[in-house]
Structure formats: structure tokens, C-alpha cells
PDB file of C-alpha atoms in Angstrom:
ATOM      1  CA  UNK A   1     -64.008  14.713  29.530  1.00 48.00           C
ATOM      2  CA  UNK A   2     -60.422  14.107  27.209  1.00 52.00           C
ATOM      3  CA  UNK A   3     -59.130  10.012  27.316  1.00 50.00           C
ATOM      4  CA  UNK A   4     -56.656   9.595  29.006  1.00 48.00           C
ATOM      5  CA  UNK A   5     -54.385   6.785  29.463  1.00 52.00           C
ATOM      6  CA  UNK A   6     -53.116   7.221  33.202  1.00 51.00           C
ATOM      7  CA  UNK A   7     -56.882   7.539  34.264  1.00 51.00           C
ATOM      8  CA  UNK A   8     -58.157   4.938  32.383  1.00 52.00           C
ATOM      9  CA  UNK A   9     -55.017   2.351  33.179  1.00 54.00           C
ATOM     10  CA  UNK A  10     -56.469   2.681  36.693  1.00 58.00           C
ATOM     11  CA  UNK A  11     -59.622   2.124  36.024  1.00 63.00           C
ATOM     12  CA  UNK A  12     -59.229  -1.494  35.827  1.00 62.00           C
ATOM     13  CA  UNK A  13     -55.912  -3.214  36.644  1.00 66.00           C
ATOM     14  CA  UNK A  14     -56.150  -6.414  36.919  1.00 67.00           C
ATOM     15  CA  UNK A  15     -57.896  -6.139  33.563  1.00 69.00           C
ATOM     16  CA  UNK A  16     -55.433  -4.329  32.039  1.00 70.00           C
ATOM     17  CA  UNK A  17     -52.306  -6.319  33.458  1.00 69.00           C
ATOM     18  CA  UNK A  18     -54.037  -9.618  32.146  1.00 68.00           C
ATOM     19  CA  UNK A  19     -53.389  -7.798  29.083  1.00 71.00           C
ATOM     20  CA  UNK A  20     -50.198  -6.330  29.610  1.00 72.00           C
ATOM     21  CA  UNK A  21     -49.013 -10.467  30.923  1.00 70.00           C
ATOM     22  CA  UNK A  22     -50.774 -11.889  27.794  1.00 70.00           C
ATOM     23  CA  UNK A  23     -48.591  -9.464  25.623  1.00 73.00           C
ATOM     24  CA  UNK A  24     -45.621  -9.975  26.953  1.00 71.00           C
ATOM     25  CA  UNK A  25     -46.223 -13.798  27.064  1.00 69.00           C
ATOM     26  CA  UNK A  26     -47.402 -13.797  23.231  1.00 72.00           C
ATOM     27  CA  UNK A  27     -44.293 -12.323  21.987  1.00 69.00           C
ATOM     28  CA  UNK A  28     -41.382 -15.441  23.615  1.00 69.00           C
ATOM     29  CA  UNK A  29     -44.177 -17.806  22.092  1.00 70.00           C
ATOM     30  CA  UNK A  30     -44.144 -16.861  18.956  1.00 72.00           C
ATOM     31  CA  UNK A  31     -40.194 -17.449  19.401  1.00 70.00           C
ATOM     32  CA  UNK A  32     -40.767 -20.704  21.166  1.00 70.00           C
ATOM     33  CA  UNK A  33     -43.035 -21.774  18.148  1.00 73.00           C
ATOM     34  CA  UNK A  34     -40.900 -20.569  15.701  1.00 76.00           C
ATOM     35  CA  UNK A  35     -37.672 -22.391  17.153  1.00 77.00           C
ATOM     36  CA  UNK A  36     -39.569 -25.629  17.491  1.00 78.00           C
ATOM     37  CA  UNK A  37     -40.395 -26.090  13.959  1.00 81.00           C
ATOM     38  CA  UNK A  38     -36.987 -25.572  13.217  1.00 82.00           C
ATOM     39  CA  UNK A  39     -35.974 -28.335  15.572  1.00 82.00           C
ATOM     40  CA  UNK A  40     -38.667 -30.396  13.799  1.00 82.00           C
ATOM     41  CA  UNK A  41     -37.158 -29.815  10.063  1.00 84.00           C
ATOM     42  CA  UNK A  42     -33.530 -30.577  11.661  1.00 85.00           C
ATOM     43  CA  UNK A  43     -34.235 -33.457  12.850  1.00 85.00           C
ATOM     44  CA  UNK A  44     -36.885 -35.139  10.421  1.00 85.00           C
ATOM     45  CA  UNK A  45     -34.267 -34.363   7.310  1.00 86.00           C
ATOM     46  CA  UNK A  46     -31.704 -36.334  10.221  1.00 87.00           C
ATOM     47  CA  UNK A  47     -34.090 -39.519  10.533  1.00 87.00           C
ATOM     48  CA  UNK A  48     -36.162 -39.325   7.842  1.00 87.00           C
ATOM     49  CA  UNK A  49     -35.229 -40.152   3.664  1.00 87.00           C
ATOM     50  CA  UNK A  50     -36.312 -39.041   0.436  1.00 86.00           C
ATOM     51  CA  UNK A  51     -38.114 -41.732  -1.964  1.00 83.00           C
ATOM     52  CA  UNK A  52     -34.940 -43.824  -2.914  1.00 84.00           C
ATOM     53  CA  UNK A  53     -33.791 -44.657   0.746  1.00 83.00           C
ATOM     54  CA  UNK A  54     -31.115 -41.623   0.136  1.00 87.00           C
ATOM     55  CA  UNK A  55     -30.453 -38.957   2.899  1.00 87.00           C
ATOM     56  CA  UNK A  56     -33.091 -36.188   2.579  1.00 84.00           C
ATOM     57  CA  UNK A  57     -31.981 -33.260   0.488  1.00 81.00           C
ATOM     58  CA  UNK A  58     -35.334 -31.671  -0.595  1.00 81.00           C
ATOM     59  CA  UNK A  59     -37.772 -33.998  -0.358  1.00 83.00           C
ATOM     60  CA  UNK A  60     -38.007 -35.817   3.502  1.00 88.00           C
ATOM     61  CA  UNK A  61     -40.185 -38.848   4.553  1.00 89.00           C
ATOM     62  CA  UNK A  62     -40.318 -39.508   8.046  1.00 87.00           C
ATOM     63  CA  UNK A  63     -41.694 -42.372  10.635  1.00 84.00           C
ATOM     64  CA  UNK A  64     -45.085 -40.826  12.551  1.00 79.00           C
ATOM     65  CA  UNK A  65     -46.597 -43.333  14.468  1.00 80.00           C
ATOM     66  CA  UNK A  66     -47.367 -46.274  12.733  1.00 85.00           C
ATOM     67  CA  UNK A  67     -47.166 -44.845   9.159  1.00 88.00           C
ATOM     68  CA  UNK A  68     -44.035 -42.531   6.998  1.00 87.00           C
ATOM     69  CA  UNK A  69     -45.342 -39.155   6.258  1.00 87.00           C
ATOM     70  CA  UNK A  70     -44.093 -35.934   4.330  1.00 89.00           C
ATOM     71  CA  UNK A  71     -41.982 -33.940   6.816  1.00 87.00           C
ATOM     72  CA  UNK A  72     -43.713 -30.937   5.536  1.00 87.00           C
ATOM     73  CA  UNK A  73     -47.235 -32.770   6.106  1.00 86.00           C
ATOM     74  CA  UNK A  74     -46.431 -33.040   9.713  1.00 85.00           C
ATOM     75  CA  UNK A  75     -44.768 -30.032  10.732  1.00 86.00           C
ATOM     76  CA  UNK A  76     -48.391 -28.677   9.217  1.00 87.00           C
ATOM     77  CA  UNK A  77     -50.469 -31.059  11.091  1.00 86.00           C
ATOM     78  CA  UNK A  78     -48.536 -30.455  14.381  1.00 82.00           C
ATOM     79  CA  UNK A  79     -48.595 -26.373  13.433  1.00 83.00           C
ATOM     80  CA  UNK A  80     -52.545 -26.528  13.093  1.00 86.00           C
ATOM     81  CA  UNK A  81     -52.821 -28.831  16.348  1.00 86.00           C
ATOM     82  CA  UNK A  82     -50.698 -26.249  18.609  1.00 80.00           C
ATOM     83  CA  UNK A  83     -52.321 -23.005  16.929  1.00 81.00           C
ATOM     84  CA  UNK A  84     -56.321 -24.906  17.548  1.00 85.00           C
ATOM     85  CA  UNK A  85     -55.114 -25.609  21.175  1.00 84.00           C
ATOM     86  CA  UNK A  86     -54.037 -22.424  21.690  1.00 79.00           C
ATOM     87  CA  UNK A  87     -57.107 -20.767  20.662  1.00 82.00           C
ATOM     88  CA  UNK A  88     -59.434 -23.167  22.334  1.00 86.00           C
ATOM     89  CA  UNK A  89     -57.020 -22.232  25.817  1.00 80.00           C
ATOM     90  CA  UNK A  90     -57.138 -18.563  24.771  1.00 77.00           C
ATOM     91  CA  UNK A  91     -61.289 -18.414  24.592  1.00 80.00           C
ATOM     92  CA  UNK A  92     -61.549 -20.541  27.534  1.00 81.00           C
ATOM     93  CA  UNK A  93     -59.174 -18.710  30.069  1.00 75.00           C
ATOM     94  CA  UNK A  94     -61.064 -15.605  28.412  1.00 74.00           C
ATOM     95  CA  UNK A  95     -64.738 -16.715  29.517  1.00 77.00           C
ATOM     96  CA  UNK A  96     -63.192 -17.964  33.019  1.00 75.00           C
ATOM     97  CA  UNK A  97     -61.960 -14.638  33.254  1.00 72.00           C
ATOM     98  CA  UNK A  98     -65.520 -13.261  32.972  1.00 74.00           C
ATOM     99  CA  UNK A  99     -66.843 -15.135  35.965  1.00 76.00           C
ATOM    100  CA  UNK A 100     -63.804 -14.427  38.331  1.00 72.00           C
ATOM    101  CA  UNK A 101     -64.071 -12.350  40.944  1.00 74.00           C
ATOM    102  CA  UNK A 102     -60.889 -12.061  41.967  1.00 70.00           C
ATOM    103  CA  UNK A 103     -58.525 -11.154  37.819  1.00 68.00           C
ATOM    104  CA  UNK A 104     -55.852 -10.122  39.468  1.00 69.00           C
ATOM    105  CA  UNK A 105     -55.749 -14.263  39.780  1.00 73.00           C
ATOM    106  CA  UNK A 106     -55.582 -14.634  36.308  1.00 72.00           C
ATOM    107  CA  UNK A 107     -52.604 -13.261  35.718  1.00 70.00           C
ATOM    108  CA  UNK A 108     -50.715 -15.571  37.845  1.00 73.00           C
ATOM    109  CA  UNK A 109     -52.017 -17.736  36.806  1.00 74.00           C
ATOM    110  CA  UNK A 110     -51.472 -17.716  32.839  1.00 72.00           C
ATOM    111  CA  UNK A 111     -47.311 -16.501  34.283  1.00 74.00           C
ATOM    112  CA  UNK A 112     -47.278 -20.207  35.467  1.00 78.00           C
ATOM    113  CA  UNK A 113     -47.428 -22.181  31.936  1.00 75.00           C
ATOM    114  CA  UNK A 114     -45.152 -19.199  30.145  1.00 72.00           C
ATOM    115  CA  UNK A 115     -42.529 -19.894  32.980  1.00 74.00           C
ATOM    116  CA  UNK A 116     -43.166 -23.469  32.291  1.00 76.00           C
ATOM    117  CA  UNK A 117     -42.104 -23.581  28.784  1.00 70.00           C
ATOM    118  CA  UNK A 118     -40.151 -20.354  27.952  1.00 68.00           C
ATOM    119  CA  UNK A 119     -37.797 -21.977  30.606  1.00 71.00           C
ATOM    120  CA  UNK A 120     -36.765 -25.227  28.505  1.00 67.00           C
ATOM    121  CA  UNK A 121     -36.288 -22.951  25.578  1.00 61.00           C
ATOM    122  CA  UNK A 122     -34.049 -20.838  26.780  1.00 62.00           C
ATOM    123  CA  UNK A 123     -32.086 -24.016  27.664  1.00 68.00           C
ATOM    124  CA  UNK A 124     -32.436 -25.158  24.427  1.00 59.00           C
ATOM    125  CA  UNK A 125     -30.061 -22.062  23.044  1.00 59.00           C
ATOM    126  CA  UNK A 126     -26.557 -23.570  23.104  1.00 54.00           C
TER     127      UNK A 126
END
């Protein structure tokens, strides 16, 4: 029997809907993450200064917590923490979905955080 995408799609609708939803959510989150890094750089250059206390041109020191750090380091740390947390949540949701009897509920659970994060990102377009 040959592989048919239509028949394969109808076999496990909940799983395929979940995969499709993750694809649709992943695209805007990638744009959102890139935009957040850009905004961090813009804000860092506004509030930071170079080693001589002058406005930032290429190198920037920003206040972070109780100390001053290089802006690039702050962005890399925050980016790494975001990827780590995203990976943990992805593994946790995937593991939980294996034991969920009604897998179609997980699609709804994933769409709600998407709206929570995507709507404020949409408001930032101005």
C-alpha cells in the first residue's frame, strides 16, 4: 500500500493538529524573539555608556542587576535563558502529551500562550 498524505493525516487528527499548531506558533515566536533582541539593543544603547562614560557608539556598558555588564553579554545571557526555558517547556509539554488521553486539549493549551505573547508583540509594531 502506497503512502497517502490524506489518509495519514486522518489517522491521528489530534497529533497532526498539534504538530501543525506548533509550526504556526514557531514562526511568529521566531520573529518575536528577534524583535525582542533588537529592542534590548536599542534600549541598551539609550541607557548605557562606553568605558569613558560617553554615549554608546560600538561598545556599551549597561546596568544589569547590581552591577554593570557589557550589553552583548546581557543579550547573550537572556537569549540563552530563553532558549533553555523554551526547550524545557517543549520537552515538558511533549512528555505530558504522551500521557494525555484527549490530545486535542493540548492544542488549545498551546494556543493560549501564543495569544498572550503574540498580541503584545503586535502592539509593538508602532
